Amino acid sequence: MEFKGQEILFTREQIGRRVVELAARISADYAGRELIVIGVLKGAFIFMADLVRALSIPCRVDFARLASYGADAASAGKVVMTKDIETSIRGCDILIVEDIVDTGLTLAFLVDWFRERNPASLKVCAFIDKRRRRRVPFEADYVGFTIDDGFVVGYGLDFDEKARFLPDVHVIETGGE
Ligand code: XMP
Ligand code: MG
């Protein structure tokens, strides 16, 4: 599939402006503190790279990787950690950065996983919040863009490992009624 021909949902300019806005809010909320930003591989790598460079507060970075299994390839039922972070987070301010919230299972799992280590605070920043297919209640603290449904690629998001490198976000399936 040639993803470049697909409809652009968010242009690189819109994304750039939104990232700056999010970073300004996060920087204000954590003023005077030092954040540990945890990126969820692989999808969040581009968003996180842009976001941390737009922050005006210091931060450290680390990465986790998860796998999910089940019927639906996009968002399955069971989530497991395949690569944990290497930083001790007890007593620290933590911001998880994820590409997209869909069913909510991945982030619900991750929040529980890191809460057990007693960070001082734990918040979530999602590039996209896809609202319609939630299976567990989950609200991210910071959201770049909200969509209803559909499958999106680009800016880190993939379809079968393709299209992550595209600078804009494209819709390859609208979902819809
Ligand atoms: P859950 O359902 O646990 O899933 O919130 C989050 C993960 O599902 C993948 N996902 C997508 N990936 N375009 C993608 O490239 C999409 O529209 C999409 N919807 C869900 C993604 O890996 C995310 O981390
Ligand atoms: Mg992903």
PDB file of C-alpha atoms and ligand atoms in Angstrom:
ATOM      1  CA  MET A   1       0.000   0.000   0.000  1.00  0.00           C
ATOM      2  CA  GLU A   2       1.245   3.482  -0.870  1.00  0.00           C
ATOM      3  CA  PHE A   3       0.455   5.536   2.225  1.00  0.00           C
ATOM      4  CA  LYS A   4       1.581   8.855   0.828  1.00  0.00           C
ATOM      5  CA  GLY A   5      -1.491   9.014  -1.384  1.00  0.00           C
ATOM      6  CA  GLN A   6      -3.875   8.636   1.534  1.00  0.00           C
ATOM      7  CA  GLU A   7      -5.804  11.569   2.887  1.00  0.00           C
ATOM      8  CA  ILE A   8      -3.852  13.788   5.268  1.00  0.00           C
ATOM      9  CA  LEU A   9      -5.647  14.227   8.571  1.00  0.00           C
ATOM     10  CA  PHE A  10      -3.060  16.336  10.408  1.00  0.00           C
ATOM     11  CA  THR A  11      -0.339  18.170   8.516  1.00  0.00           C
ATOM     12  CA  ARG A  12       3.206  18.518   9.819  1.00  0.00           C
ATOM     13  CA  GLU A  13       2.507  22.221  10.394  1.00  0.00           C
ATOM     14  CA  GLN A  14      -0.588  21.506  12.511  1.00  0.00           C
ATOM     15  CA  ILE A  15       1.334  18.870  14.431  1.00  0.00           C
ATOM     16  CA  GLY A  16       4.256  21.220  15.000  1.00  0.00           C
ATOM     17  CA  ARG A  17       1.983  23.912  16.408  1.00  0.00           C
ATOM     18  CA  ARG A  18       0.131  21.458  18.650  1.00  0.00           C
ATOM     19  CA  VAL A  19       3.375  20.002  20.018  1.00  0.00           C
ATOM     20  CA  VAL A  20       4.543  23.494  20.980  1.00  0.00           C
ATOM     21  CA  GLU A  21       1.228  24.133  22.768  1.00  0.00           C
ATOM     22  CA  LEU A  22       1.401  20.845  24.660  1.00  0.00           C
ATOM     23  CA  ALA A  23       5.020  21.427  25.627  1.00  0.00           C
ATOM     24  CA  ALA A  24       4.169  24.892  26.941  1.00  0.00           C
ATOM     25  CA  ARG A  25       1.399  23.466  29.141  1.00  0.00           C
ATOM     26  CA  ILE A  26       3.579  20.651  30.409  1.00  0.00           C
ATOM     27  CA  SER A  27       6.473  23.028  31.102  1.00  0.00           C
ATOM     28  CA  ALA A  28       4.155  25.308  33.084  1.00  0.00           C
ATOM     29  CA  ASP A  29       2.617  22.417  35.023  1.00  0.00           C
ATOM     30  CA  TYR A  30       6.042  21.073  36.019  1.00  0.00           C
ATOM     31  CA  ALA A  31       7.813  24.417  36.488  1.00  0.00           C
ATOM     32  CA  GLY A  32      10.757  24.066  38.845  1.00  0.00           C
ATOM     33  CA  ARG A  33      10.669  20.273  38.691  1.00  0.00           C
ATOM     34  CA  GLU A  34      12.533  17.714  36.643  1.00  0.00           C
ATOM     35  CA  LEU A  35      10.515  15.279  34.620  1.00  0.00           C
ATOM     36  CA  ILE A  36      11.214  11.721  33.568  1.00  0.00           C
ATOM     37  CA  VAL A  37       9.602  11.221  30.178  1.00  0.00           C
ATOM     38  CA  ILE A  38       8.873   7.597  29.321  1.00  0.00           C
ATOM     39  CA  GLY A  39       8.215   6.889  25.652  1.00  0.00           C
ATOM     40  CA  VAL A  40       6.262   3.851  24.546  1.00  0.00           C
ATOM     41  CA  LEU A  41       8.058   2.176  21.653  1.00  0.00           C
ATOM     42  CA  LYS A  42       7.856   2.234  18.827  1.00  0.00           C
ATOM     43  CA  GLY A  43       4.984   4.529  17.949  1.00  0.00           C
ATOM     44  CA  ALA A  44       5.832   7.429  20.260  1.00  0.00           C
ATOM     45  CA  PHE A  45       9.413   7.954  19.128  1.00  0.00           C
ATOM     46  CA  ILE A  46       8.846  10.901  16.797  1.00  0.00           C
ATOM     47  CA  PHE A  47       6.229  12.650  18.950  1.00  0.00           C
ATOM     48  CA  MET A  48       8.421  12.277  22.025  1.00  0.00           C
ATOM     49  CA  ALA A  49      11.499  13.591  20.216  1.00  0.00           C
ATOM     50  CA  ASP A  50       9.602  16.708  19.170  1.00  0.00           C
ATOM     51  CA  LEU A  51       7.887  17.130  22.529  1.00  0.00           C
ATOM     52  CA  VAL A  52      10.999  16.979  24.736  1.00  0.00           C
ATOM     53  CA  ARG A  53      12.804  19.448  22.501  1.00  0.00           C
ATOM     54  CA  ALA A  54       9.939  21.902  22.910  1.00  0.00           C
ATOM     55  CA  LEU A  55       9.901  21.690  26.733  1.00  0.00           C
ATOM     56  CA  SER A  56      11.430  24.530  28.707  1.00  0.00           C
ATOM     57  CA  ILE A  57      12.077  22.348  31.764  1.00  0.00           C
ATOM     58  CA  PRO A  58      14.822  19.738  32.121  1.00  0.00           C
ATOM     59  CA  CYS A  59      13.926  16.113  31.587  1.00  0.00           C
ATOM     60  CA  ARG A  60      15.385  12.648  31.445  1.00  0.00           C
ATOM     61  CA  VAL A  61      14.106  10.074  28.995  1.00  0.00           C
ATOM     62  CA  ASP A  62      13.560   6.339  29.034  1.00  0.00           C
ATOM     63  CA  PHE A  63      11.580   3.860  26.955  1.00  0.00           C
ATOM     64  CA  ALA A  64       9.276   0.897  27.447  1.00  0.00           C
ATOM     65  CA  ARG A  65       7.965  -1.537  24.903  1.00  0.00           C
ATOM     66  CA  LEU A  66       4.792  -3.592  25.124  1.00  0.00           C
ATOM     67  CA  ALA A  67       3.180  -6.319  23.128  1.00  0.00           C
ATOM     68  CA  SER A  68      -0.502  -7.088  22.948  1.00  0.00           C
ATOM     69  CA  TYR A  69      -2.166 -10.317  21.973  1.00  0.00           C
ATOM     70  CA  GLY A  70      -5.700 -11.173  20.937  1.00  0.00           C
ATOM     71  CA  ALA A  71      -8.103 -11.125  18.064  1.00  0.00           C
ATOM     72  CA  ASP A  72      -7.719  -7.561  16.831  1.00  0.00           C
ATOM     73  CA  ALA A  73      -4.306  -6.615  15.422  1.00  0.00           C
ATOM     74  CA  ALA A  74      -4.600  -2.926  16.325  1.00  0.00           C
ATOM     75  CA  SER A  75      -5.565  -3.428  19.943  1.00  0.00           C
ATOM     76  CA  ALA A  76      -5.746  -6.849  21.440  1.00  0.00           C
ATOM     77  CA  GLY A  77      -6.820  -8.089  24.818  1.00  0.00           C
ATOM     78  CA  LYS A  78      -3.709  -9.036  26.754  1.00  0.00           C
ATOM     79  CA  VAL A  79      -0.844  -6.620  27.243  1.00  0.00           C
ATOM     80  CA  VAL A  80       2.654  -7.667  28.312  1.00  0.00           C
ATOM     81  CA  MET A  81       5.828  -5.672  28.954  1.00  0.00           C
ATOM     82  CA  THR A  82       8.625  -6.737  26.614  1.00  0.00           C
ATOM     83  CA  LYS A  83      11.131  -4.004  27.525  1.00  0.00           C
ATOM     84  CA  ASP A  84      10.937  -2.202  30.837  1.00  0.00           C
ATOM     85  CA  ILE A  85      12.510   1.161  31.621  1.00  0.00           C
ATOM     86  CA  GLU A  86      16.020   1.236  33.112  1.00  0.00           C
ATOM     87  CA  THR A  87      15.525   4.263  35.370  1.00  0.00           C
ATOM     88  CA  SER A  88      14.456   4.195  39.005  1.00  0.00           C
ATOM     89  CA  ILE A  89      11.281   6.310  39.222  1.00  0.00           C
ATOM     90  CA  ARG A  90      10.462   6.183  42.943  1.00  0.00           C
ATOM     91  CA  GLY A  91       9.693   9.697  44.125  1.00  0.00           C
ATOM     92  CA  CYS A  92      10.040  11.163  40.621  1.00  0.00           C
ATOM     93  CA  ASP A  93       7.617  13.018  38.354  1.00  0.00           C
ATOM     94  CA  ILE A  94       6.777  10.744  35.443  1.00  0.00           C
ATOM     95  CA  LEU A  95       5.178  11.534  32.100  1.00  0.00           C
ATOM     96  CA  ILE A  96       4.297   8.594  29.864  1.00  0.00           C
ATOM     97  CA  VAL A  97       4.253   9.530  26.179  1.00  0.00           C
ATOM     98  CA  GLU A  98       2.217   7.296  23.873  1.00  0.00           C
ATOM     99  CA  ASP A  99       1.277   7.557  20.210  1.00  0.00           C
ATOM    100  CA  ILE A 100      -2.430   6.777  20.472  1.00  0.00           C
ATOM    101  CA  VAL A 101      -5.032   5.694  23.027  1.00  0.00           C
ATOM    102  CA  ASP A 102      -7.514   3.312  21.475  1.00  0.00           C
ATOM    103  CA  THR A 103      -9.118   0.652  23.690  1.00  0.00           C
ATOM    104  CA  GLY A 104      -7.208   2.107  26.636  1.00  0.00           C
ATOM    105  CA  LEU A 105      -5.812  -1.304  27.604  1.00  0.00           C
ATOM    106  CA  THR A 106      -2.161  -0.439  26.965  1.00  0.00           C
ATOM    107  CA  LEU A 107      -2.147   2.751  29.012  1.00  0.00           C
ATOM    108  CA  ALA A 108      -4.276   1.311  31.809  1.00  0.00           C
ATOM    109  CA  PHE A 109      -1.709  -1.487  32.076  1.00  0.00           C
ATOM    110  CA  LEU A 110       1.262   0.904  31.959  1.00  0.00           C
ATOM    111  CA  VAL A 111      -0.123   3.270  34.564  1.00  0.00           C
ATOM    112  CA  ASP A 112      -0.635   0.343  36.982  1.00  0.00           C
ATOM    113  CA  TRP A 113       2.814  -0.996  36.148  1.00  0.00           C
ATOM    114  CA  PHE A 114       4.610   2.256  36.995  1.00  0.00           C
ATOM    115  CA  ARG A 115       2.357   3.271  39.927  1.00  0.00           C
ATOM    116  CA  GLU A 116       3.587   0.228  41.828  1.00  0.00           C
ATOM    117  CA  ARG A 117       7.031   1.847  41.940  1.00  0.00           C
ATOM    118  CA  ASN A 118       5.673   4.855  43.818  1.00  0.00           C
ATOM    119  CA  PRO A 119       6.593   7.792  41.602  1.00  0.00           C
ATOM    120  CA  ALA A 120       5.824  11.234  43.063  1.00  0.00           C
ATOM    121  CA  SER A 121       3.411  11.789  40.183  1.00  0.00           C
ATOM    122  CA  LEU A 122       2.394   9.991  37.018  1.00  0.00           C
ATOM    123  CA  LYS A 123       0.668  11.544  34.029  1.00  0.00           C
ATOM    124  CA  VAL A 124       0.073  10.528  30.432  1.00  0.00           C
ATOM    125  CA  CYS A 125       0.504  12.493  27.229  1.00  0.00           C
ATOM    126  CA  ALA A 126      -1.002  10.904  24.119  1.00  0.00           C
ATOM    127  CA  PHE A 127      -0.447  12.264  20.648  1.00  0.00           C
ATOM    128  CA  ILE A 128      -3.893  11.047  19.526  1.00  0.00           C
ATOM    129  CA  ASP A 129      -6.936  10.083  21.554  1.00  0.00           C
ATOM    130  CA  LYS A 130      -9.174   7.739  19.544  1.00  0.00           C
ATOM    131  CA  ARG A 131     -12.378   7.773  21.521  1.00  0.00           C
ATOM    132  CA  ARG A 132     -14.877   5.316  20.151  1.00  0.00           C
ATOM    133  CA  ARG A 133     -13.300   1.919  20.846  1.00  0.00           C
ATOM    134  CA  ARG A 134     -12.474   2.222  24.555  1.00  0.00           C
ATOM    135  CA  ARG A 135     -12.747  -1.052  26.426  1.00  0.00           C
ATOM    136  CA  VAL A 136     -11.561   0.323  29.754  1.00  0.00           C
ATOM    137  CA  PRO A 137     -12.125   3.878  30.977  1.00  0.00           C
ATOM    138  CA  PHE A 138      -8.981   5.877  30.361  1.00  0.00           C
ATOM    139  CA  GLU A 139      -8.346   9.603  30.045  1.00  0.00           C
ATOM    140  CA  ALA A 140      -4.917  10.958  29.144  1.00  0.00           C
ATOM    141  CA  ASP A 141      -3.818  14.128  30.957  1.00  0.00           C
ATOM    142  CA  TYR A 142      -2.494  15.767  27.786  1.00  0.00           C
ATOM    143  CA  VAL A 143      -3.846  15.009  24.299  1.00  0.00           C
ATOM    144  CA  GLY A 144      -2.525  16.272  20.985  1.00  0.00           C
ATOM    145  CA  PHE A 145      -5.498  15.490  18.757  1.00  0.00           C
ATOM    146  CA  THR A 146      -8.814  13.705  19.248  1.00  0.00           C
ATOM    147  CA  ILE A 147     -10.395  11.451  16.635  1.00  0.00           C
ATOM    148  CA  ASP A 148     -13.500   9.376  16.810  1.00  0.00           C
ATOM    149  CA  ASP A 149     -12.440   6.205  15.053  1.00  0.00           C
ATOM    150  CA  GLY A 150     -10.469   5.052  12.018  1.00  0.00           C
ATOM    151  CA  PHE A 151      -6.892   3.924  11.479  1.00  0.00           C
ATOM    152  CA  VAL A 152      -4.163   6.525  11.172  1.00  0.00           C
ATOM    153  CA  VAL A 153      -0.507   6.274  10.173  1.00  0.00           C
ATOM    154  CA  GLY A 154       2.545   8.514   9.985  1.00  0.00           C
ATOM    155  CA  TYR A 155       4.455  10.598  12.554  1.00  0.00           C
ATOM    156  CA  GLY A 156       5.516   7.371  14.273  1.00  0.00           C
ATOM    157  CA  LEU A 157       2.274   5.468  13.769  1.00  0.00           C
ATOM    158  CA  ASP A 158       2.486   2.385  11.605  1.00  0.00           C
ATOM    159  CA  PHE A 159       0.448  -0.068   9.661  1.00  0.00           C
ATOM    160  CA  ASP A 160       2.349  -3.358   9.716  1.00  0.00           C
ATOM    161  CA  GLU A 161       5.581  -1.420  10.431  1.00  0.00           C
ATOM    162  CA  LYS A 162       5.109   0.740   7.338  1.00  0.00           C
ATOM    163  CA  ALA A 163       4.512   4.494   7.206  1.00  0.00           C
ATOM    164  CA  ARG A 164       6.046   5.464  10.562  1.00  0.00           C
ATOM    165  CA  PHE A 165       8.463   7.793   8.799  1.00  0.00           C
ATOM    166  CA  LEU A 166       5.811   9.983   7.143  1.00  0.00           C
ATOM    167  CA  PRO A 167       5.884  13.539   8.533  1.00  0.00           C
ATOM    168  CA  ASP A 168       2.089  14.028   8.355  1.00  0.00           C
ATOM    169  CA  VAL A 169      -0.707  11.866   9.790  1.00  0.00           C
ATOM    170  CA  HIS A 170      -2.765  10.045   7.155  1.00  0.00           C
ATOM    171  CA  VAL A 171      -6.054   8.176   7.490  1.00  0.00           C
ATOM    172  CA  ILE A 172      -6.033   4.741   5.903  1.00  0.00           C
ATOM    173  CA  GLU A 173      -9.427   3.674   7.171  1.00  0.00           C
ATOM    174  CA  THR A 174     -12.121   5.960   8.446  1.00  0.00           C
ATOM    175  CA  GLY A 175     -13.869   3.465  10.752  1.00  0.00           C
ATOM    176  CA  GLY A 176     -17.208   5.222  10.659  1.00  0.00           C
ATOM    177  CA  GLU A 177     -20.705   3.859  10.824  1.00  0.00           C
TER     178      GLU A 177
HETATM  179  P1  XMP B   1      -4.882   0.402  23.078  1.00  0.00           P
HETATM  180  O1  XMP B   1      -6.022  -0.228  22.335  1.00  0.00           O
HETATM  181  O2  XMP B   1      -4.286  -0.528  24.073  1.00  0.00           O
HETATM  182  O3  XMP B   1      -3.842   0.495  21.935  1.00  0.00           O
HETATM  183  O4  XMP B   1      -5.253   1.742  23.623  1.00  0.00           O
HETATM  184  C1  XMP B   1      -2.899   1.395  21.721  1.00  0.00           C
HETATM  185  C2  XMP B   1      -2.035   0.824  20.613  1.00  0.00           C
HETATM  186  O5  XMP B   1      -2.804   0.350  19.505  1.00  0.00           O
HETATM  187  C3  XMP B   1      -2.198   0.710  18.289  1.00  0.00           C
HETATM  188  N1  XMP B   1      -3.152   1.506  17.489  1.00  0.00           N
HETATM  189  C4  XMP B   1      -2.886   2.145  16.349  1.00  0.00           C
HETATM  190  N2  XMP B   1      -1.741   2.247  15.636  1.00  0.00           N
HETATM  191  N3  XMP B   1      -2.851   3.597  14.052  1.00  0.00           N
HETATM  192  C5  XMP B   1      -1.745   2.966  14.490  1.00  0.00           C
HETATM  193  O6  XMP B   1      -0.724   3.074  13.836  1.00  0.00           O
HETATM  194  C6  XMP B   1      -4.034   3.546  14.709  1.00  0.00           C
HETATM  195  O7  XMP B   1      -5.009   4.157  14.278  1.00  0.00           O
HETATM  196  C7  XMP B   1      -4.035   2.778  15.924  1.00  0.00           C
HETATM  197  N4  XMP B   1      -5.010   2.509  16.817  1.00  0.00           N
HETATM  198  C8  XMP B   1      -4.420   1.721  17.768  1.00  0.00           C
HETATM  199  C9  XMP B   1      -0.989   1.510  18.673  1.00  0.00           C
HETATM  200  O8  XMP B   1       0.106   0.657  18.586  1.00  0.00           O
HETATM  201  C10 XMP B   1      -1.183   1.945  20.090  1.00  0.00           C
HETATM  202  O9  XMP B   1       0.022   2.047  20.793  1.00  0.00           O
HETATM  203 MG    MG B   2       1.920   1.189  18.962  1.00  0.00          MG
END
